[in-house]
C-alpha positions as MATLAB code, in Angstrom:
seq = 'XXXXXXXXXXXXXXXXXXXXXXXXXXXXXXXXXXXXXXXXXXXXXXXXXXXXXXXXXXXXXXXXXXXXXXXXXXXXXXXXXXXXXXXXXXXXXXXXXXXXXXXXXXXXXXXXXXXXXXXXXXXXXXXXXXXXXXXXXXXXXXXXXXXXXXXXXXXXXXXXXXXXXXXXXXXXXXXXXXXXXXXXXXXXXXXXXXXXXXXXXXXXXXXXXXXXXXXXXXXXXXXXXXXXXXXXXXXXXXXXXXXXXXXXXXXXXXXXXXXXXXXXXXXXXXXXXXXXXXXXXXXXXXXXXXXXXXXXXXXXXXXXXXXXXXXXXXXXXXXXXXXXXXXXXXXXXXXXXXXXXXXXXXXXXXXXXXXXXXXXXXXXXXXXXXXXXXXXXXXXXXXXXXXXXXXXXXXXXXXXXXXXXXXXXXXXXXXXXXXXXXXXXXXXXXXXXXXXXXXXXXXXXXXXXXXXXXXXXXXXXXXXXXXXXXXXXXXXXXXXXXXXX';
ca = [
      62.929  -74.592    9.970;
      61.568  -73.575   13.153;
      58.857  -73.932   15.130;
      58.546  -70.998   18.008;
      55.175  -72.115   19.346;
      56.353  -71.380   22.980;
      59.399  -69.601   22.220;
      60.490  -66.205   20.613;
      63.506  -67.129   19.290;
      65.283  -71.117   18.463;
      65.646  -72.824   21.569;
      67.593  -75.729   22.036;
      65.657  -78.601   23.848;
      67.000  -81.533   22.227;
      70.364  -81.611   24.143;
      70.958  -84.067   27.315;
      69.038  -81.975   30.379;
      68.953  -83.494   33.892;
      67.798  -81.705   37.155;
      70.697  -80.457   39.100;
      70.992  -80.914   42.741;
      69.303  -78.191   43.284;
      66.432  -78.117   41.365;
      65.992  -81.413   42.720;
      65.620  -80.230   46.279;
      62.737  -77.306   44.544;
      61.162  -80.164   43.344;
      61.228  -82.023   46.653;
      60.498  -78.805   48.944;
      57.863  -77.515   46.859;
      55.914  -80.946   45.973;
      56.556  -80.145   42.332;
      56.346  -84.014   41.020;
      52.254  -84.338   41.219;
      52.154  -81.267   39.016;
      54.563  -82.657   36.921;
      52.302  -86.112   36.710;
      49.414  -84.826   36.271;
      50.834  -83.180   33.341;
      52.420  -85.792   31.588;
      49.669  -88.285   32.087;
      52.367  -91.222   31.962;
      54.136  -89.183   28.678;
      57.652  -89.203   29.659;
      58.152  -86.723   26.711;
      55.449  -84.258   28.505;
      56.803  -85.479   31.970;
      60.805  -84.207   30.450;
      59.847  -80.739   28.987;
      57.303  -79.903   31.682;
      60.358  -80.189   34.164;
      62.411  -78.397   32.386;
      61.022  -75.336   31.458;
      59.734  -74.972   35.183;
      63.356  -74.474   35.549;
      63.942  -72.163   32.322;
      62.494  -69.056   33.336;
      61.211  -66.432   30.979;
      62.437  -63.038   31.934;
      61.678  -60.841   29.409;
      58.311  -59.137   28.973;
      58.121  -59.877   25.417;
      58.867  -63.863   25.990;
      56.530  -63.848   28.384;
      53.569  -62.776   26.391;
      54.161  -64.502   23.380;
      54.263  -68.039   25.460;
      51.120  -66.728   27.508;
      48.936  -65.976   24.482;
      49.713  -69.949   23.257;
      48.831  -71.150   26.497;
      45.142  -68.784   26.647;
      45.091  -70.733   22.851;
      45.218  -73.950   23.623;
      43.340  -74.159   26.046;
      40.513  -72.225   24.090;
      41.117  -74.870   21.285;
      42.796  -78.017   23.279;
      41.387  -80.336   20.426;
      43.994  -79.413   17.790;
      47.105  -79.181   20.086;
      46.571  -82.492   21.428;
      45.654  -83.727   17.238;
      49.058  -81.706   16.651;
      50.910  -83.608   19.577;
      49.525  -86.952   18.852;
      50.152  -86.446   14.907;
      53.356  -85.717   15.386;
      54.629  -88.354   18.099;
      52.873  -91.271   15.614;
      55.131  -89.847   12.662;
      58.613  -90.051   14.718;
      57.408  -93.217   15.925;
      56.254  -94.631   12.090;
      59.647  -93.013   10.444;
      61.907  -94.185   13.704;
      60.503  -97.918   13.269;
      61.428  -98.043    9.364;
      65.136  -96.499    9.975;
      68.265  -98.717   10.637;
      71.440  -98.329   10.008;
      74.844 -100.188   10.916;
      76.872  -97.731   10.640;
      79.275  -97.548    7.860;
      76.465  -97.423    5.226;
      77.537  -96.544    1.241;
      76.540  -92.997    0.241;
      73.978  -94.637   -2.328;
      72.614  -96.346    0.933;
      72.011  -93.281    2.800;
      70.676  -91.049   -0.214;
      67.842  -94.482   -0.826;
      67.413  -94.528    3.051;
      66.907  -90.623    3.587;
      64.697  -90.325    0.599;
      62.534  -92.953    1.932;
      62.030  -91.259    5.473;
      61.916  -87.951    4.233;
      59.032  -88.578    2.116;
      56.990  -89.747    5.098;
      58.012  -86.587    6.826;
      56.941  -84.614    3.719;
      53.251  -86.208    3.705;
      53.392  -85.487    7.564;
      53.448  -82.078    6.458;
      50.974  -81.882    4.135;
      48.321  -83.549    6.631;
      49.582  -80.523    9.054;
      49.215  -77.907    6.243;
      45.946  -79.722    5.576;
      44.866  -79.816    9.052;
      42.966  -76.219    9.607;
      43.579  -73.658   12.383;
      41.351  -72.762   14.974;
      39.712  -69.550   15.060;
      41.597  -66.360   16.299;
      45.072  -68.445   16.306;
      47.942  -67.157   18.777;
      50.474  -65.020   16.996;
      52.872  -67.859   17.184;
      50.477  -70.520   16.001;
      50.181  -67.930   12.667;
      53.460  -67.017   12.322;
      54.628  -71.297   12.298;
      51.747  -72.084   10.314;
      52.730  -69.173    7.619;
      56.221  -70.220    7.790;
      55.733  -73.696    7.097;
      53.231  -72.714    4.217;
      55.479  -70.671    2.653;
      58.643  -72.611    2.748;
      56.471  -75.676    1.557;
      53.807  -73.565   -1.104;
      53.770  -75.864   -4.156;
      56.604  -77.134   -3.485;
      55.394  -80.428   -1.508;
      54.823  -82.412   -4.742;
      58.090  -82.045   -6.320;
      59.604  -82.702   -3.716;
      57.961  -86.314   -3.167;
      58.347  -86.221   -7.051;
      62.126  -86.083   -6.819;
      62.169  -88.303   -3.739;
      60.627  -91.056   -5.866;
      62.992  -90.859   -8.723;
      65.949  -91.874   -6.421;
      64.105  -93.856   -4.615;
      63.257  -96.061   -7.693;
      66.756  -95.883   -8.985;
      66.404  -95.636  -13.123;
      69.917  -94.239  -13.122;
      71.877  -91.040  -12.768;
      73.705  -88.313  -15.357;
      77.200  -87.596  -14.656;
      80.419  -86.705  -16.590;
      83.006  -89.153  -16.077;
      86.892  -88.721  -17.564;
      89.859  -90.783  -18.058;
      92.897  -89.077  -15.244;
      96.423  -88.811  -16.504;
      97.071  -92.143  -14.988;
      94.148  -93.380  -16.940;
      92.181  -94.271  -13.895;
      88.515  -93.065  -14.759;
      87.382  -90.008  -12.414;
      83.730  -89.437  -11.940;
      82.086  -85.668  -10.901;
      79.128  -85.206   -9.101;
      75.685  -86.567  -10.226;
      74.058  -83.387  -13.234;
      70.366  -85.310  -12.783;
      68.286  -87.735  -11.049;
      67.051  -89.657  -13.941;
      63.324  -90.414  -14.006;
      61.894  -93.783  -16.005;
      61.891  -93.710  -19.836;
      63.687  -90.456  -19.994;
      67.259  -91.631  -20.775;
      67.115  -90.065  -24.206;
      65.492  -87.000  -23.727;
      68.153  -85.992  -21.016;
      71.251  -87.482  -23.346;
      69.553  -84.737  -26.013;
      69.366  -82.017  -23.816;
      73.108  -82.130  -22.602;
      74.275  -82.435  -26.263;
      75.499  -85.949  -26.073;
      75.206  -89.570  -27.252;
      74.199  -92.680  -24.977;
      76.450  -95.148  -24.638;
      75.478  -98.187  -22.758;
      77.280 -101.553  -21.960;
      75.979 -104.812  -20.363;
      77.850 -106.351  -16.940;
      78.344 -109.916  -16.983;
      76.262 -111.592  -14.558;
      79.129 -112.955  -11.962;
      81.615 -110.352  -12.973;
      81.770 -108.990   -9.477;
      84.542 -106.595   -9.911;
      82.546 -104.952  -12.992;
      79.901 -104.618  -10.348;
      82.119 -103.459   -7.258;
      83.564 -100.868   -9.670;
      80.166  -99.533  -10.993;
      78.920  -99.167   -7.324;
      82.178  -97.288   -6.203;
      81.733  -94.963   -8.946;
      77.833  -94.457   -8.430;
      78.760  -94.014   -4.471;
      81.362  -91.186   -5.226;
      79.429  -89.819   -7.912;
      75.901  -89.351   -5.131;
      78.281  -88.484   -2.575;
      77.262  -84.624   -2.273;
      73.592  -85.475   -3.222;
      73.553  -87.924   -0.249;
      74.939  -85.343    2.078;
      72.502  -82.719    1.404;
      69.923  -84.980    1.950;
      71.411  -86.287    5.350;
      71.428  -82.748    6.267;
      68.080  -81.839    5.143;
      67.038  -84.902    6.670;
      68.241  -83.998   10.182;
      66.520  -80.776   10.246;
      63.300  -82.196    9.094;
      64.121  -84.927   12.257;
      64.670  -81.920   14.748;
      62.236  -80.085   13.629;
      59.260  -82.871   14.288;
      61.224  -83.992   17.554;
      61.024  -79.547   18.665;
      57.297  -79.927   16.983;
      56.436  -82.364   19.486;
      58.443  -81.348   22.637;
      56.509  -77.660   22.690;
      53.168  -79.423   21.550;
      53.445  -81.788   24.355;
      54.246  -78.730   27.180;
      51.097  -76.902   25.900;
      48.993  -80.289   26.051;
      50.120  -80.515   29.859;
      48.842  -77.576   30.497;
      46.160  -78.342   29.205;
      45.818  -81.904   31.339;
      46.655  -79.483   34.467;
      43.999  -77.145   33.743;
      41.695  -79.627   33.162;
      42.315  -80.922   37.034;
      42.697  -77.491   38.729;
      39.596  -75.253   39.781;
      38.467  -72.632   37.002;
      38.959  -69.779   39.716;
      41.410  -68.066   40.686;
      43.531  -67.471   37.798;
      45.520  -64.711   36.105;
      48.962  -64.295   33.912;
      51.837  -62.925   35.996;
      53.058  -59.966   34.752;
      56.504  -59.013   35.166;
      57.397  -55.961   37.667;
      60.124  -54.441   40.116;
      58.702  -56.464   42.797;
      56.350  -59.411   43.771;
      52.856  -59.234   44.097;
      50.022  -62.008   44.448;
      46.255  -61.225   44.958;
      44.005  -64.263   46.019;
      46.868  -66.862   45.800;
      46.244  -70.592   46.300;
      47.858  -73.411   46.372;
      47.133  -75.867   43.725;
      48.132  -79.122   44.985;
      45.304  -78.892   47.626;
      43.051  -78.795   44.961;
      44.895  -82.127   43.309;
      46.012  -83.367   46.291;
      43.062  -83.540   48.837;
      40.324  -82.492   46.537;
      38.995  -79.728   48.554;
      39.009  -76.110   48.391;
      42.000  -74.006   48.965;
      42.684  -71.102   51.254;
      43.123  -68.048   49.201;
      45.299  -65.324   50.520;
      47.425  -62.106   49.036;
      51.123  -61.772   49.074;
      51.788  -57.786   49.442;
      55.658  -57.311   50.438;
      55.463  -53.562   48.644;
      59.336  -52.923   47.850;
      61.031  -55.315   50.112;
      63.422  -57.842   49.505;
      62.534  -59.756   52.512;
      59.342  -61.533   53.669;
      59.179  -63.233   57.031;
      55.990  -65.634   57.802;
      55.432  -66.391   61.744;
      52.790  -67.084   63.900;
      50.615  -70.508   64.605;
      52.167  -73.967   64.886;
      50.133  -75.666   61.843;
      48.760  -72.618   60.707;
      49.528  -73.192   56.741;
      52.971  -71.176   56.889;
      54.644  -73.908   54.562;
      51.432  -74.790   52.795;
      51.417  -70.742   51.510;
      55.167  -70.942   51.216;
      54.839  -73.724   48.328;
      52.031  -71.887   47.324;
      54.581  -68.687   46.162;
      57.269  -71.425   45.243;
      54.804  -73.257   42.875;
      53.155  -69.912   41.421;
      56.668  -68.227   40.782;
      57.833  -71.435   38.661;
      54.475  -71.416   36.867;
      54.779  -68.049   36.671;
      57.672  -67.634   35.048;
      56.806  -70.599   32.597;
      54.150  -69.052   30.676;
      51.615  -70.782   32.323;
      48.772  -69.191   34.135;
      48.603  -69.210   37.965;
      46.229  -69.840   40.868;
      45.811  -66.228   42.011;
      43.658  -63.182   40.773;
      46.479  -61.317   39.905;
      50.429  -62.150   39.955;
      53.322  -60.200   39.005;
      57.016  -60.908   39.592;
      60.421  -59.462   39.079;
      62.641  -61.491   36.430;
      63.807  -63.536   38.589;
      66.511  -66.178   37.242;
      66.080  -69.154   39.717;
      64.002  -70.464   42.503;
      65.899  -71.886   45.015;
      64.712  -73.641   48.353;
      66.617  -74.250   51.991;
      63.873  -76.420   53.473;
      64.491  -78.325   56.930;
      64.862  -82.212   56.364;
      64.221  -84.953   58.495;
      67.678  -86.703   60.122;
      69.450  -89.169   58.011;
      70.475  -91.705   60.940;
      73.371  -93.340   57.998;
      74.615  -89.413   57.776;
      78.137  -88.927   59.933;
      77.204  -85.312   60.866;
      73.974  -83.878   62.534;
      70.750  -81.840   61.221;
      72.835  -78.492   61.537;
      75.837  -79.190   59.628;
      73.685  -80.994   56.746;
      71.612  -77.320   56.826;
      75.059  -75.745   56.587;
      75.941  -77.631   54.075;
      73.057  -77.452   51.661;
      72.756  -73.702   51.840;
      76.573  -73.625   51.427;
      76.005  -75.542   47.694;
      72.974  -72.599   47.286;
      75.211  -69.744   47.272;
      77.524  -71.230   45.069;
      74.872  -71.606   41.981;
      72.367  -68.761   43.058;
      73.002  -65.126   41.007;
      71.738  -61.732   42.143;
      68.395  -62.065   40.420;
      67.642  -65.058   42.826;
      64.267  -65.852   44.674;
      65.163  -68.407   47.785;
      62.437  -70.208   49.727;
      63.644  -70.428   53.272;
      61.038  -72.892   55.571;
      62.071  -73.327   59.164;
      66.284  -72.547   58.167;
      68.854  -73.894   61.340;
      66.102  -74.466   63.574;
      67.721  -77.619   64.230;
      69.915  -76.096   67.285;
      68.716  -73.785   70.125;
      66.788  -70.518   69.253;
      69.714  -67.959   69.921;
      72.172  -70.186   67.968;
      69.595  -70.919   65.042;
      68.386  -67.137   64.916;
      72.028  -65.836   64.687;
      73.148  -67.979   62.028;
      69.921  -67.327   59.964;
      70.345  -63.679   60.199;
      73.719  -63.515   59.104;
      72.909  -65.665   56.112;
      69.858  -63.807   55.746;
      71.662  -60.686   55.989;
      74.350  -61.825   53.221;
      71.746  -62.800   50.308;
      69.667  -59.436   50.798;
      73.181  -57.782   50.139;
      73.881  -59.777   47.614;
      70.726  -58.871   45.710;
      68.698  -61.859   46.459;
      65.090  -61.666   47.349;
      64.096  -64.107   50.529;
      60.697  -65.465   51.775;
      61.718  -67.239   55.162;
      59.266  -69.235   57.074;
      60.488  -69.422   61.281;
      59.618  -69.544   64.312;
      62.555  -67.953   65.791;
      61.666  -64.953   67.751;
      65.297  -63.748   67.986;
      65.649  -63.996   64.140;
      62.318  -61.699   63.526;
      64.029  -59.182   65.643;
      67.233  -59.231   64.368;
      66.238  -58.277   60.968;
      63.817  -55.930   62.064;
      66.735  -53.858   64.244;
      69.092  -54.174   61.229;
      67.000  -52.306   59.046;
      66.645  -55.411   56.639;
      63.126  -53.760   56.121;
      61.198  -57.182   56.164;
      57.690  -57.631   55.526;
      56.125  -59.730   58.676;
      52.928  -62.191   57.842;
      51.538  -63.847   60.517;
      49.757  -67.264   60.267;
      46.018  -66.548   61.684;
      44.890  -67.885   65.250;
      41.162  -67.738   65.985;
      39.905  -66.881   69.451;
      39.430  -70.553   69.721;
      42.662  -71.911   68.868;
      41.524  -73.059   65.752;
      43.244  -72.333   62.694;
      42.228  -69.902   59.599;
      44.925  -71.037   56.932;
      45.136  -67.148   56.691;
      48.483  -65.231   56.409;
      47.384  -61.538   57.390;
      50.178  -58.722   57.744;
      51.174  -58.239   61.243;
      54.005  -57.850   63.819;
      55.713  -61.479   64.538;
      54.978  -62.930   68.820;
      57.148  -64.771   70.564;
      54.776  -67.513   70.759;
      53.784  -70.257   67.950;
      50.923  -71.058   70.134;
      51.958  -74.935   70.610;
      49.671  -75.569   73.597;
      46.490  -75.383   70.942;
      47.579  -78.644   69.229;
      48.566  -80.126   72.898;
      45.517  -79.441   73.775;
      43.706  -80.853   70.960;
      45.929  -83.849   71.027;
      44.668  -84.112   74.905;
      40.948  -83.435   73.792;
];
């Protein structure tokens, strides 16, 4: 049983995930936990998977699509993934509140107990089989909606039938044998016997019931009859285990790609209809009319739009105004690229993107005064623990890198690191204000593509990020000057 709603082929999202270092720093440097709220809506199950596919990246053209066309779905049709969601968390919730166990449970135990959860599970999936799609489904909605249906067609009712029958208990039909050391030897159970049906099943196997009564305290008789029974349901109860557990993981991968698709849907619900498109992947990066979305959640007011053209280049380079939205349109790439690459849609007219593998960010940090070492070596440091998780196929986010010591010292050290990921394969989006740095890479052919944060005549600030050559001033006497105003 699978369920593929999100995914093209089984994907494992049950195992123990945590955010490593870091992805913890992306989510700090790009302001990725209000996204991730607004999601989950207080659903630490949404909250989880929502994390964690912004750090699984689809990079394959096919995976892409087949998550993308869910996504356009559900949000066509947000009524029946959020009944589908809901649905299934109150089932694991009903079956998980009747299950206990202490542990070193009799196989009779655990064929009772597993018949008794699985036939909640089984009328779980007759209300989904019940439950009628929406118009035009997604090709994955169809194909897990056919696959359940035909592994299930008909088959629903016997199955509760035979459920029933062991979980009422009127006996079992097994062959049983004295050994050479005339200890009696039991085989596995032939039939699950049903009530009033003893004789019918004694004629059909060709032989004659034989019955005898237990004494009412003879407790060894009983111990004896039970160890028998527990060897003779011993297989039965296994299967059932098993079949039990992939009914469990099934519901528990049901619910962890519902719940994704119903953030999404929560997010979309918060985020302005326009601009948005589907990335597309491509040899390089591309972004038409991109915005930031966490001004729109954030401070509730329109965002600065802006395009993202590096044509070729592994290497983008954003100068210009002090407060002129450099890092605002710098988490504005960050946060489109993991959406991206998620499936989801994202805030821009159009978006495409090479495959990349991971989305790293080297973002300057405030002092820690209970750190032994300064601002520099801490920069140093972090980028150090970059390089040794980053591949080739990398994207790194670079905002205001060693600016911590003088320009000349800060510019050479970011060029040479600069220098060494654009060998290695790695595509860079820097943010400085280092003069030296802009004409370092320019003179070493690093073929960077220069935007330049947009000063009006006035001082006053567009939010714009227009193509141009970098200047070797960040105009800082506007804000004095306002400050002084």
């Amino acid at each position: 049983m699978q369920v593929n709603l999100i995914t093209l082929e089984k994907q494992q999202y049950l195992d123990e995930w945590s955010l490593t270092t870091s992805q913890k720093a992306v989510m700090a440097d790009l302001e990725l936990q209000p996204i991730v709220d607004i999601m989950a809506a207080d659903d630490h199950v949404i909250a989880k998977i929502a994390t964690r596919l912004f750090f699984t990246p689809l990079t394959t053209s096919r995976a892409l699509t087949w998550r993308q066309a869910t996504v356009k779905h559900a949000l066509m049709h947000p009524d029946y993934y959020e009944w589908l969601y809901q649905f299934t968390t109150t089932t694991i919730e009903t079956v998980r509140q009747n299950f206990w166990e202490l542990g070193h449970e009799s196989a009779s135990y655990h064929l009772y107990n597993k018949s008794r959860l699985l036939t909640q599970y089984l009328q779980a999936i007759g209300t989904i089989l019940d439950k009628p799609l929406p118009d035009h489904p997604a090709p994955a909605l169809q194909q897990w909606y056919q696959s359940l249906d035909t592994l299930f067609n008909g088959q629903l009712e016997p199955m509760k039938t035979f459920l029933r029958q062991v979980l009422f208990d009127h006996g079992y039909v097994l062959p049983a044998h004295l050994a050479t050391n005339l200890d009696t030897t039991v085989d596995e159970v032939i039939d699950v016997v049903p009530p009033h049906r003893f004789q019918k099943v004694f004629t059909k196997l060709k032989i004659h019931a034989q019955g005898f009564e237990i004494a009412e305290r003879d407790d060894h008789s009983a111990k004896a009859l039970e160890h028998y029974k527990n060897q003779a349901v011993m297989k039965l109860a296994t299967i059932l285990v098993n079949v039990y557990q992939e009914v469990v993981n099934w519901f528990q991968e049901l619910r962890l790609e519902t719940g994704w698709l119903v953030g999404v849907i929560q997010l979309s619900r918060r985020l302005p209809a326009a601009p948005r498109c589907y990335a597309t992947l491509a040899s390089s990066m591309e972004a038409q009319q991109l915005i930031n979305p966490l001004i729109s959640l954030l401070l509730n007011q329109p965002a600065v739009a802006n395009d993202f053209l590096p044509v070729q280049t592994a290497l983008t380079v954003i100068t210009g105004a002090n407060q002129g939205g450099k890092t605002t349109f710098l988490r504005a790439v960050g946060l489109g690229e993991l959406m991206a690459q998620a499936g989801m849609f994202v805030m821009a007219t159009c978006y495409q993107t090479p495959p990349f593998e991971m989305v790293l960010t080297h973002f300057k940090r405030e002092e820690d005064q209970g750190e032994r070492h300064g601002k520099l070596d801490d920069e140093l440091q972090r980028m150090d623990q970059l390089i040794h998780v980053m591949s080739t196929s990398s994207l790194v986010l670079m905002n205001e890198s060693f600016a911590s010591t003088n320009e000349h010292a800060g510019s050479q050290i970011n060029f040479q690191i600069t220098h060494g990921l654009l060998e290695a394969g790695v595509t860079v989006i820097a943010v400085s204000h280092q003069f030296e740095y802009t004409q370092l890479v320019q003179r070493y052919h690093c073929r960077p593509y220069f935007l330049v944060a947009q000063r009006q005549a006035n001082g006053n600030r567009s939010y714009h990020m227009l193509p141009a050559a970098p200047k070797a001033t960040s105009y800082g006497l506007d804000i004095y000057h306002r400050l002084i105003r």
